[in-house]
Coordinates of C-alpha atoms in Angstrom, one line a residue:
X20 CA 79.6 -13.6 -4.5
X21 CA 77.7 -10.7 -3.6
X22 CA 74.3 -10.0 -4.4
X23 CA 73.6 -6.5 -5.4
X24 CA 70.7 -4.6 -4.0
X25 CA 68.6 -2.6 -6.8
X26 CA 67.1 0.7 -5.7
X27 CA 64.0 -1.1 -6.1
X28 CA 64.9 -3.3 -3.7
X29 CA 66.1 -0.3 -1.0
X30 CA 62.4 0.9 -1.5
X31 CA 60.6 -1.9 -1.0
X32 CA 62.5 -2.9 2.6
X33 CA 62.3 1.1 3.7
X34 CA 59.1 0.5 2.9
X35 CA 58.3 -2.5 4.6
X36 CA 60.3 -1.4 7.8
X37 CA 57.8 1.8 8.0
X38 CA 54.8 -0.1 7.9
X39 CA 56.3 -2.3 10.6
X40 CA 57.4 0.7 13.0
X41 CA 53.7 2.3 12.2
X42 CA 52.5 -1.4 13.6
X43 CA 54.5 -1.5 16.5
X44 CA 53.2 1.8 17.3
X45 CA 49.9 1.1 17.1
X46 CA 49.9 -1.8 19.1
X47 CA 51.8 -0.4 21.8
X48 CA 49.6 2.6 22.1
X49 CA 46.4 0.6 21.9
X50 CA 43.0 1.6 19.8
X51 CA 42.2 5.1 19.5
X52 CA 39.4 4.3 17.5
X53 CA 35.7 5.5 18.8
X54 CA 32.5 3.4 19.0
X55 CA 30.1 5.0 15.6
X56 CA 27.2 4.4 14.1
X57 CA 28.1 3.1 10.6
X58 CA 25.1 2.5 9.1
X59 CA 21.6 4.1 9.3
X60 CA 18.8 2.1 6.7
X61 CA 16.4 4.9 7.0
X62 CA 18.8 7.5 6.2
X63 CA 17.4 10.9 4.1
X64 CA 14.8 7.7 2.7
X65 CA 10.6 7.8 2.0
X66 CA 9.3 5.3 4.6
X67 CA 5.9 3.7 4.6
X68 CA 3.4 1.6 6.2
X69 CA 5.7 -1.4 4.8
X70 CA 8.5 -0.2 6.6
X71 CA 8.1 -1.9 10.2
X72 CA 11.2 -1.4 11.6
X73 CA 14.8 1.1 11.0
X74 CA 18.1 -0.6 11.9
X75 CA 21.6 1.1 13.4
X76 CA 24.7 -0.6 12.6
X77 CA 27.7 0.1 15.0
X78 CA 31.0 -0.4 14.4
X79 CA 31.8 -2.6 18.0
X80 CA 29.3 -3.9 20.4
X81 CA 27.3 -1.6 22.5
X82 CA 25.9 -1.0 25.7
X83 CA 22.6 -1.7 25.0
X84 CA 20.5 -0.6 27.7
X85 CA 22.5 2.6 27.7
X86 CA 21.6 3.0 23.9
X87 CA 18.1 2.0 24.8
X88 CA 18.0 5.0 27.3
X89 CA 19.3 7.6 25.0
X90 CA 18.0 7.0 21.9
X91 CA 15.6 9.4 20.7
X92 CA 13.1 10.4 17.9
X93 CA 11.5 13.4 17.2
X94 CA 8.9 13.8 16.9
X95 CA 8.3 10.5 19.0
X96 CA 7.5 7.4 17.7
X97 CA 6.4 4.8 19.9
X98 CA 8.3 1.7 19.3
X99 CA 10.2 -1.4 20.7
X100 CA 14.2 -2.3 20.7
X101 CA 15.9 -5.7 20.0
X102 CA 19.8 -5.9 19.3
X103 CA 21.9 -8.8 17.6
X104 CA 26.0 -8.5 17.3
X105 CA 26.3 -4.9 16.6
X106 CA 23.1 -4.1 15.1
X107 CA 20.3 -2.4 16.8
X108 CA 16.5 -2.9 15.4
X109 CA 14.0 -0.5 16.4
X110 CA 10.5 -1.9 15.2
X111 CA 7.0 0.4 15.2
X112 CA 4.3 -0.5 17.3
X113 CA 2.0 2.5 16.3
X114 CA 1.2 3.4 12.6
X115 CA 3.8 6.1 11.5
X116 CA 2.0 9.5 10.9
X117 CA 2.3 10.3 7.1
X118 CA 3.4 13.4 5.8
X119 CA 6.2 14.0 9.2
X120 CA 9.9 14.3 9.0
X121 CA 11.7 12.4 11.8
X122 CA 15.1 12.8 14.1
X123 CA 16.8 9.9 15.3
X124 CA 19.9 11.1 17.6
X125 CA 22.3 8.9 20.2
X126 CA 25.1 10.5 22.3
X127 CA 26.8 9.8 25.2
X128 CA 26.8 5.9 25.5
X129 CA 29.7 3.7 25.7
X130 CA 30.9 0.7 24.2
X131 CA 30.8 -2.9 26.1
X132 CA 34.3 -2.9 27.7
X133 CA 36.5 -5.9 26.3
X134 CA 38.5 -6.0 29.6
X135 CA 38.5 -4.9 32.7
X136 CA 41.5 -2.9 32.9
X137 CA 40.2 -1.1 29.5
X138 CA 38.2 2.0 29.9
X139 CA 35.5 1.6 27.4
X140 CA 35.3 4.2 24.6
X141 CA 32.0 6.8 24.3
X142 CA 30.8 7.0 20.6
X143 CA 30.8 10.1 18.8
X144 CA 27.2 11.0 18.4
X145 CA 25.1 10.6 16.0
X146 CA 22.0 11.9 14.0
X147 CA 20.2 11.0 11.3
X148 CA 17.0 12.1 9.3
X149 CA 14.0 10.4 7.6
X150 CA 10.9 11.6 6.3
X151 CA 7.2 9.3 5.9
X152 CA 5.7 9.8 2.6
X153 CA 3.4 12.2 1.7
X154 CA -0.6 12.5 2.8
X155 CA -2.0 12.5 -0.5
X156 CA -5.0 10.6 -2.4
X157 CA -6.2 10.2 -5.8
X158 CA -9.9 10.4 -7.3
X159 CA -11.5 11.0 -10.4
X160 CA -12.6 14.1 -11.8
X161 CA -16.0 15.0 -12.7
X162 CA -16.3 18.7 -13.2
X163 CA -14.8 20.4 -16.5
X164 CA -11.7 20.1 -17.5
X165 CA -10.6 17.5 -14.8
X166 CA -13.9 15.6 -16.1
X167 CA -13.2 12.0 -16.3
X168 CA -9.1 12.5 -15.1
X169 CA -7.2 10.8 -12.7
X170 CA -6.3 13.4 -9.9
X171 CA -3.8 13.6 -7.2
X172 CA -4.2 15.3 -4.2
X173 CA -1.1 15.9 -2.1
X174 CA -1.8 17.1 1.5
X175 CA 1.2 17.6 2.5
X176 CA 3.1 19.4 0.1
X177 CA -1.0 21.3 -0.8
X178 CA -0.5 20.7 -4.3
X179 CA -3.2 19.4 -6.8
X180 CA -1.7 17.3 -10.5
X181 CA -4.0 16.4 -13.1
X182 CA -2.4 13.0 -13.8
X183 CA -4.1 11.6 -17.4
X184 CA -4.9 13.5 -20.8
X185 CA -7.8 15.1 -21.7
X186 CA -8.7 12.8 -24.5
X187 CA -9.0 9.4 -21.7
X188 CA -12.1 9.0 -20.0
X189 CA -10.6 6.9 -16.4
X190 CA -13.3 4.5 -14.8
X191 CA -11.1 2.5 -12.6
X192 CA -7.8 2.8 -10.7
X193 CA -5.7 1.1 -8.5
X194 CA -2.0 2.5 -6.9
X195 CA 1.2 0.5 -7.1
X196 CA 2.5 -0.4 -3.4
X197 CA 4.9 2.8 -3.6
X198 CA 2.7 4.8 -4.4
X199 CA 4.9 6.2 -7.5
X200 CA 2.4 4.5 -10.1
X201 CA -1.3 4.3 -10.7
X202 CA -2.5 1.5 -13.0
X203 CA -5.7 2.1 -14.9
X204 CA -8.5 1.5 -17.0
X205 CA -9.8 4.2 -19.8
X206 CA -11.8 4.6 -22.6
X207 CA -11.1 7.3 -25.7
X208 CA -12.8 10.2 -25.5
X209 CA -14.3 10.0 -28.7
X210 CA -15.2 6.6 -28.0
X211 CA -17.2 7.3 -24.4
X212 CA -18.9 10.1 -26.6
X213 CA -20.3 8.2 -28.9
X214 CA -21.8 5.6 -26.0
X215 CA -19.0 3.0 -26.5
X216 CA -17.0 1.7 -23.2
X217 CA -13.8 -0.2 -24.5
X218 CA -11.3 1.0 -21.9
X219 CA -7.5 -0.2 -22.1
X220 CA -5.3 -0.6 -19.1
X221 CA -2.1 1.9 -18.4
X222 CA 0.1 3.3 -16.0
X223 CA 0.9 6.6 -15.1
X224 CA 3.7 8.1 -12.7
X225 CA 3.1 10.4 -10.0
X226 CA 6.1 12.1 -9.4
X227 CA 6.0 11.3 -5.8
X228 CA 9.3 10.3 -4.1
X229 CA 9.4 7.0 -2.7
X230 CA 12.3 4.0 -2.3
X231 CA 11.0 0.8 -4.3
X232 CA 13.6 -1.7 -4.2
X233 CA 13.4 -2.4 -7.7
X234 CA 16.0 -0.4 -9.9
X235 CA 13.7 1.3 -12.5
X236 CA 12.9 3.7 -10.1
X237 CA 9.7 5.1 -11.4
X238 CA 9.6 7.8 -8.7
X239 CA 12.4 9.7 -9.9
X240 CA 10.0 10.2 -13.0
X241 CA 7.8 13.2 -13.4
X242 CA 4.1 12.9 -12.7
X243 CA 1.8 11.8 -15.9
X244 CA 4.2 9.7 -17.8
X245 CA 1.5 7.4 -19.4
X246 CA 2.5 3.9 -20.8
X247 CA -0.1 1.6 -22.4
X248 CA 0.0 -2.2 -20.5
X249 CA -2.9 -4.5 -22.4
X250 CA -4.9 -3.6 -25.4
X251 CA -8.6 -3.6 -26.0
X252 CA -8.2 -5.2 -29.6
X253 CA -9.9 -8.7 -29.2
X254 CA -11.1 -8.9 -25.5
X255 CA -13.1 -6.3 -23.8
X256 CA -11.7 -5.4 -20.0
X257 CA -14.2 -5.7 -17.8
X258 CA -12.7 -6.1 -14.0
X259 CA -8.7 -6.2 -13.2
X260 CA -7.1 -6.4 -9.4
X261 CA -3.2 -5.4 -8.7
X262 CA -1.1 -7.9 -6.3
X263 CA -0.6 -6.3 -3.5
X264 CA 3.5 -6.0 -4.4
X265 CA 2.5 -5.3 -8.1
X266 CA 4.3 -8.0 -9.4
X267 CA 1.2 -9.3 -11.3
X268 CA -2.1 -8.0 -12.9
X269 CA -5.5 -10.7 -13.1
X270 CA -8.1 -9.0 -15.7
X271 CA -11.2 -10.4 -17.0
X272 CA -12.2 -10.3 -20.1
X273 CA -14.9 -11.0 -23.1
X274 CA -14.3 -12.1 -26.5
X275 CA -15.2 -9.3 -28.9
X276 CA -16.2 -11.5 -32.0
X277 CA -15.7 -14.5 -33.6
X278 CA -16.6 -17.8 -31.8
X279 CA -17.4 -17.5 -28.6
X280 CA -18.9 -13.9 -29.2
X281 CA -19.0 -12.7 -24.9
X282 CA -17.3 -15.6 -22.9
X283 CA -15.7 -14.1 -20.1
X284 CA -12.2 -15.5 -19.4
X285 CA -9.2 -15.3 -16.6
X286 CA -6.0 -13.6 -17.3
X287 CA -3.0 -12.7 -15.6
X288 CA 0.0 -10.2 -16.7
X289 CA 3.0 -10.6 -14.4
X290 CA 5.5 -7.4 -15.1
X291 CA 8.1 -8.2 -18.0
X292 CA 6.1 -11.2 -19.5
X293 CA 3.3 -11.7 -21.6
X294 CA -0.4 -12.2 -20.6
X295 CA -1.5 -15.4 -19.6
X296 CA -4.7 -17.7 -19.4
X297 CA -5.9 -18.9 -16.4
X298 CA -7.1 -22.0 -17.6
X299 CA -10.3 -23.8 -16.0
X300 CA -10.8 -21.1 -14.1
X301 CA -14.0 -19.5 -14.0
X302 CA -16.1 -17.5 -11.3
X303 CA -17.1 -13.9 -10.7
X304 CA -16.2 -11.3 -8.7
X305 CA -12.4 -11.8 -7.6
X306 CA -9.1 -10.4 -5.3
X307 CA -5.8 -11.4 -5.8
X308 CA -4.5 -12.6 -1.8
X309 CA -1.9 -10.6 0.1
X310 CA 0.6 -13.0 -0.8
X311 CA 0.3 -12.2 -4.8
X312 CA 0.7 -15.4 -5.5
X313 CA -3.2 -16.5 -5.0
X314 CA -6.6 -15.8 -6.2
X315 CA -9.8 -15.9 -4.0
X316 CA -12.7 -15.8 -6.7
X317 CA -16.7 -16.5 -6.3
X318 CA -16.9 -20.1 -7.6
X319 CA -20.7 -21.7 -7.6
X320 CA -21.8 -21.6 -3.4
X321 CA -18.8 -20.5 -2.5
X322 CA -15.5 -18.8 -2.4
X323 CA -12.0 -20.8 -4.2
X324 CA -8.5 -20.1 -3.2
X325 CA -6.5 -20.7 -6.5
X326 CA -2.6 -20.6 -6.9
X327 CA -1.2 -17.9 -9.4
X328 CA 2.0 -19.7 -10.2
X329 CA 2.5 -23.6 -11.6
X330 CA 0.8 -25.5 -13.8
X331 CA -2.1 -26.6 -12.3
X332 CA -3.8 -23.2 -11.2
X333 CA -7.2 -24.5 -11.5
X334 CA -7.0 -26.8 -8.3
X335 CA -8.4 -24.9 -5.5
X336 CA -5.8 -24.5 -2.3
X337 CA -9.0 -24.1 -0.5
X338 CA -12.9 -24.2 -1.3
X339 CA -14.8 -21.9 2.0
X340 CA -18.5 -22.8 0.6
X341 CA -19.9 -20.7 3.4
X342 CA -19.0 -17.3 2.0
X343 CA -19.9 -15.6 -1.3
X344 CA -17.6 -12.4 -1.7
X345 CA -14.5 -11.5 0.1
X346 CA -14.5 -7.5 0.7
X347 CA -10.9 -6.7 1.9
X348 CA -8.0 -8.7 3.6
X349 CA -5.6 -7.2 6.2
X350 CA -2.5 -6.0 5.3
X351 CA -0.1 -9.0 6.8
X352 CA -2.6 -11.3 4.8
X353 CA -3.4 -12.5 8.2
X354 CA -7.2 -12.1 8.0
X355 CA -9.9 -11.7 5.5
X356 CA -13.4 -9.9 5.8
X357 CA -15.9 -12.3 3.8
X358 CA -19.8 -11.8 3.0
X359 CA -22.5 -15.1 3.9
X360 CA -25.7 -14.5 2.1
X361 CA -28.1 -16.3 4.2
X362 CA -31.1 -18.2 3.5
X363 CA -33.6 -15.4 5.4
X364 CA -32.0 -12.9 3.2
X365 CA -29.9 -11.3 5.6
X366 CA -25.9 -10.7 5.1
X367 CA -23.5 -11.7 7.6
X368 CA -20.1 -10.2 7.6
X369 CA -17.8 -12.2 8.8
X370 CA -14.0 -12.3 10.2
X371 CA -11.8 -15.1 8.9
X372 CA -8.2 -15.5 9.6
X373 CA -5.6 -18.2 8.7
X374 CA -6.0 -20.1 11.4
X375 CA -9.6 -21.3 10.4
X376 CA -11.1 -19.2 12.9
X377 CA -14.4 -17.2 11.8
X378 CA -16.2 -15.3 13.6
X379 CA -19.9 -13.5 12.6
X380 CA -19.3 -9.9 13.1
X381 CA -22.2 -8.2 11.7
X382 CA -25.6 -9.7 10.4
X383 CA -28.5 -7.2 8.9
X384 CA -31.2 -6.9 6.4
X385 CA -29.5 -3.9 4.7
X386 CA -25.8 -4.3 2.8
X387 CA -22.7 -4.3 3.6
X388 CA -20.8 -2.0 1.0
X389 CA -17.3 -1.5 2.3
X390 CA -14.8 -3.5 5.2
X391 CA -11.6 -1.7 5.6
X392 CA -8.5 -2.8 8.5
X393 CA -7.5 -0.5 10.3
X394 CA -3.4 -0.3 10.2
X395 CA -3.6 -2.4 14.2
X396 CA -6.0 -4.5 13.5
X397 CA -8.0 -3.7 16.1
X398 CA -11.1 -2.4 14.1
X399 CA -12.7 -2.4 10.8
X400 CA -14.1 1.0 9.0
X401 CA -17.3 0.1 7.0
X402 CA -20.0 1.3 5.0
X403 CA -22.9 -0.1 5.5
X404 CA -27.2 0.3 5.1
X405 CA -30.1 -0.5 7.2
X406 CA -33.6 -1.0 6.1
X407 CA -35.8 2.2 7.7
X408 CA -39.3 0.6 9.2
X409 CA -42.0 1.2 7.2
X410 CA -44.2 -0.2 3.9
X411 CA -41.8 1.5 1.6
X412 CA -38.2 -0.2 1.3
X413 CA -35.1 2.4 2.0
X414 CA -32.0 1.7 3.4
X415 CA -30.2 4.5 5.2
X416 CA -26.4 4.5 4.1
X417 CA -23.8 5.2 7.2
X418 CA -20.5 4.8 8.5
X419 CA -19.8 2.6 11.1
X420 CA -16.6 0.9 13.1
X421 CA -16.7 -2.4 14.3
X422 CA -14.2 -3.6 16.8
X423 CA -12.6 -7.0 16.3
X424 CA -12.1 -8.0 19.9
X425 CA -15.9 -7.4 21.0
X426 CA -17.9 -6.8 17.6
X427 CA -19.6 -3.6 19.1
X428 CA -20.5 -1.5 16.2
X429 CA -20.6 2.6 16.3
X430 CA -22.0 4.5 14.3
X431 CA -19.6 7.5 12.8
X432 CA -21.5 8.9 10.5
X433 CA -25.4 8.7 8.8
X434 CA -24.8 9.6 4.6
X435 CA -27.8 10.1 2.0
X436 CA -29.1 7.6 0.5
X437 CA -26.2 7.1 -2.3
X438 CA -25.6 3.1 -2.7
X439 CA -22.5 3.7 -5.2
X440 CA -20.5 5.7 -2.1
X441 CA -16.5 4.8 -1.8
X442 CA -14.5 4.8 1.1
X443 CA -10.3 5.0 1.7
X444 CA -8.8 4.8 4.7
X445 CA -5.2 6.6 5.1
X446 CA -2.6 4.4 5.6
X447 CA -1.6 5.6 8.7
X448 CA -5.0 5.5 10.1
X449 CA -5.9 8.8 10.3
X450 CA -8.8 9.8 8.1
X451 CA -11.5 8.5 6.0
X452 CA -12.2 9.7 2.7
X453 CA -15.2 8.5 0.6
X454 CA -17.9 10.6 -2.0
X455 CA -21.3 11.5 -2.8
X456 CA -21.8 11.3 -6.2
X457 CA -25.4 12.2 -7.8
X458 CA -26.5 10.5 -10.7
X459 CA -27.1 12.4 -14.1
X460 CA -29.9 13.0 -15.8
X461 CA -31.0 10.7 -18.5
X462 CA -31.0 13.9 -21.2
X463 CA -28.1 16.0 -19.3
X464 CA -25.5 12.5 -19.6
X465 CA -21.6 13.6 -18.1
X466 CA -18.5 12.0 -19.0
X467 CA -17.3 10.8 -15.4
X468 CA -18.7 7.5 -14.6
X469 CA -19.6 5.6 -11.6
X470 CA -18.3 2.3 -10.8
X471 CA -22.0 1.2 -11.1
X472 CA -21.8 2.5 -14.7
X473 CA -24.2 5.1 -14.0
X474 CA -22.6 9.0 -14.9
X475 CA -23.1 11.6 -12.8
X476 CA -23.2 15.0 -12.8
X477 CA -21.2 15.9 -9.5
X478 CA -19.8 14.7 -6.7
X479 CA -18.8 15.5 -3.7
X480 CA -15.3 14.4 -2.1
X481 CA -15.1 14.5 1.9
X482 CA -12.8 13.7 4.7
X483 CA -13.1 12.6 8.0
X484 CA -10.5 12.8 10.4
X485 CA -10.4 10.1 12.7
X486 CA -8.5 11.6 16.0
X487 CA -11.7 13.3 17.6
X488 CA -13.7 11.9 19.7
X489 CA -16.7 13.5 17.3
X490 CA -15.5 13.4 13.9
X491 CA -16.8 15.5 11.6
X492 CA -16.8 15.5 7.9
X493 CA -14.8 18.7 5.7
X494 CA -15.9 19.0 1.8
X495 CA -12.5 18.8 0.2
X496 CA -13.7 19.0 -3.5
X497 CA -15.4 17.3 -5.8
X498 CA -14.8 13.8 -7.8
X499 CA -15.6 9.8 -7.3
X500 CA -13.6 7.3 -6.1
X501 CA -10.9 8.5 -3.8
X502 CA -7.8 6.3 -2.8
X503 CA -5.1 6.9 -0.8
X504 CA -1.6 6.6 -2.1
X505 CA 0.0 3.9 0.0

């Protein structure tokens, strides 16, 4: 019996003979195919100080000390190579300049030959583009219709956005880690007018491009988008830190009325839940750790390291009794800069790392205001006072470096005598910003306030650029509390 062949059928085996002639081909002629990069991570994307390294994915292994010889960026950026398989890392070892656009090009390298007899393949070349984020900073207005408004300042692209209404009075401020947000604390115009501080806490956008990893991509929003976080109904905010990846808000606040009329309590609001007690715990002034997953608060004679997460939040990962405030941390969460009130009424500042190791870097009878990293770790930027000799008791505010290695201080910079002065250094290192606010008049009050609650009737914003061997300060405006975008 025969068996009939449906046209079907006929297809299917031309088919199937084609691909198998096609094959044959191929493998008799050998790979045409050329070495390419097939993935660049930075590609046409916002980098930041968070972003250590940029990775090229080939599609074959690679001569890699060929590729390490023609590689180039441009403008350069000083950096180190490691490869693994087919994938090239290129990791930063000097801050990335903000505000730059960047080449990355490779030509004329070959792939690792599989054989002897084979001649290995060049790769087609390749460029790519990526850009740093923008130069910019944000302060608070005092004069006129920017009175009391959050304020961005972009350097880069020399544009100036008035970020909050005109009926919220702004007294504090902190930036989400991509610099697309700004969480803060105001009050209602009407209210401050009237003498009455009762701020809530919100956010606002800033319109700045930027590549967060989450997918509600706030910086594809426009700038002043405001959206209310935590009430002021039955607690009074008085202090709030953002973790460091702005998963999480700690605030402290009073009760309003009833029982327990003024007792200050804990919170913490992680982003999509509800606010939370943190229960037990009590102290003053606080920081939320690099990790975000820790507080360091002032407990008694001494500083407490408390877990944010679990049950039992109130048992200390670590009690430093030596120290009284912590002023700033470095970025890796590798180090800490702590204050020691001594018993001769001096202050020490000191370093402390992870390891246990701490070291007395500073010790005077004036303050210590501000301790900033720099991006290497090599020195801290602070603000400090010393007492001027004499009967009458003054301290002389200035700027001063202090480097890590050797603890020699230098001098930057002698200020006037203006205790609630803040200081911001840029990301990348390469300026200072801080103000000079003057205090009001008790029968000419303003609407902008200090973080010392006092108001003030203007202030003076100024930066100092950090790559002269003599810098100099430039007025740039006026307002209080500068910060740098991340």
């Amino acid at each position: 019996m025969k068996h009939r062949i449906y046209p079907l059928d006929r297809i299917a085996i031309i088919m199937m003979a084609a691909l198998t002639f096609l094959i044959g081909l191929i493998i008799m002629g050998g790979d045409h195919t050329v070495p390419i990069v097939r993935d660049f991570n930075w590609q046409e994307k916002r980098v930041g100080m968070e972003d250590a390294a940029f990775i090229l994915s080939f599609n074959r292994p690679m001569d890699w000390p060929k590729v390490e010889e023609n590689l180039t960026l441009t403008p350069e950026l000083p950096g180190k190579l490691s490869w693994s398989g087919r994938r090239l890392a290129y990791t930063l070892t000097e801050p990335m300049p903000y505000g730059t656009e960047f080449k990355v090009q490779l030509s004329q390298v070959a792939e690792v030959g599989l054989s002897p007899n084979a001649q290995p393949k060049v790769m087609q070349p390749f460029s790519g583009t990526f850009r740093s984020r923008d130069r910019a900073y944000v302060y608070i207005g005092v004069n006129g219709e920017e009175s009391g408004r959050l304020i961005l300042q972009n350097l880069t692209q020399d544009q100036k956005t008035i970020l909050t209404p005109a009926d919220l009075v702004v007294t504090e401020f902190k930036p989400y880690p991509y610099g697309d947000r700004i969480l803060f604390a105001a009050t209602a115009k009407r209210l401050v007018s009237e003498g009455e501080f009762n701020p809530k806490l919100y956010t606002v956008t800033t319109g700045l491009q930027a590549n967060p990893p989450d997918l509600n991509n706030s910086s594809q929003k426009p700038p002043g988008e405001i959206e209310e976080i935590l009430d002021n109904q039955k607690y009074q905010i008085l202090k709030f830190d953002l973790a460091a990846d702005g998963s999480r808000i700690v605030v402290q606040r009073a009760l309003k009325e009833g029982t327990g009329l003024g007792q200050v309590s804990l919170w913490q609001l992680p982003t999509g839940k509800s606010i939370q007690l943190l229960e037990k715990v009590e102290g003053g002034n606080f920081l939320i750790a690099p990790d975000s997953q820790s507080l360091v608060i002032a407990q008694g004679q001494g500083l407490a390291i408390l877990p944010l997460e679990g049950s039992e939040n109130d048992q200390p990962l670590e009690f430093l009794p030596k120290f009284g405030m912590v002023l700033s941390f470095a970025r890796d969460g590798s180090a800490a800069t702590m204050l020691k009130f001594n018993p001769d009424f001096t202050k020490s500042l000191f370093l402390v790392t992870t390891q246990g190791q701490q070291t007395e870097l500073l010790k005077t009878s004036g303050s210590i205001l501000r301790a900033t990293f720099d991006p290497k770790k090599q020195l801290l930027y602070c603000l400090l006072t010393q007492v001027s000799p004499g009967e009458e008791y003054i301290e002389i505010l200035y700027l001063a470096t202090i480097d890590l290695a050797t603890q020699a201080e230098t001098r930057l910079l002698n200020l006037t005598n203006q205790r609630d002065t803040n200081m911001a250094l840029a990301p990348d290192g390469s300026a200072l910003l801080f103000d000079q606010a003057i205090e009001a008049s008790p029968d000419n009050p303003e609407i902008a306030q200090t973080n010392q609650d006092g108001s003030v009737t203007t202030s003076n914003l100024w930066i100092l650029l950090l790559d002269s061997s003599e810098p100099q300060p430039s007025s740039v405006g006026s307002g209080i509390d500068p910060k740098w975008l991340p």
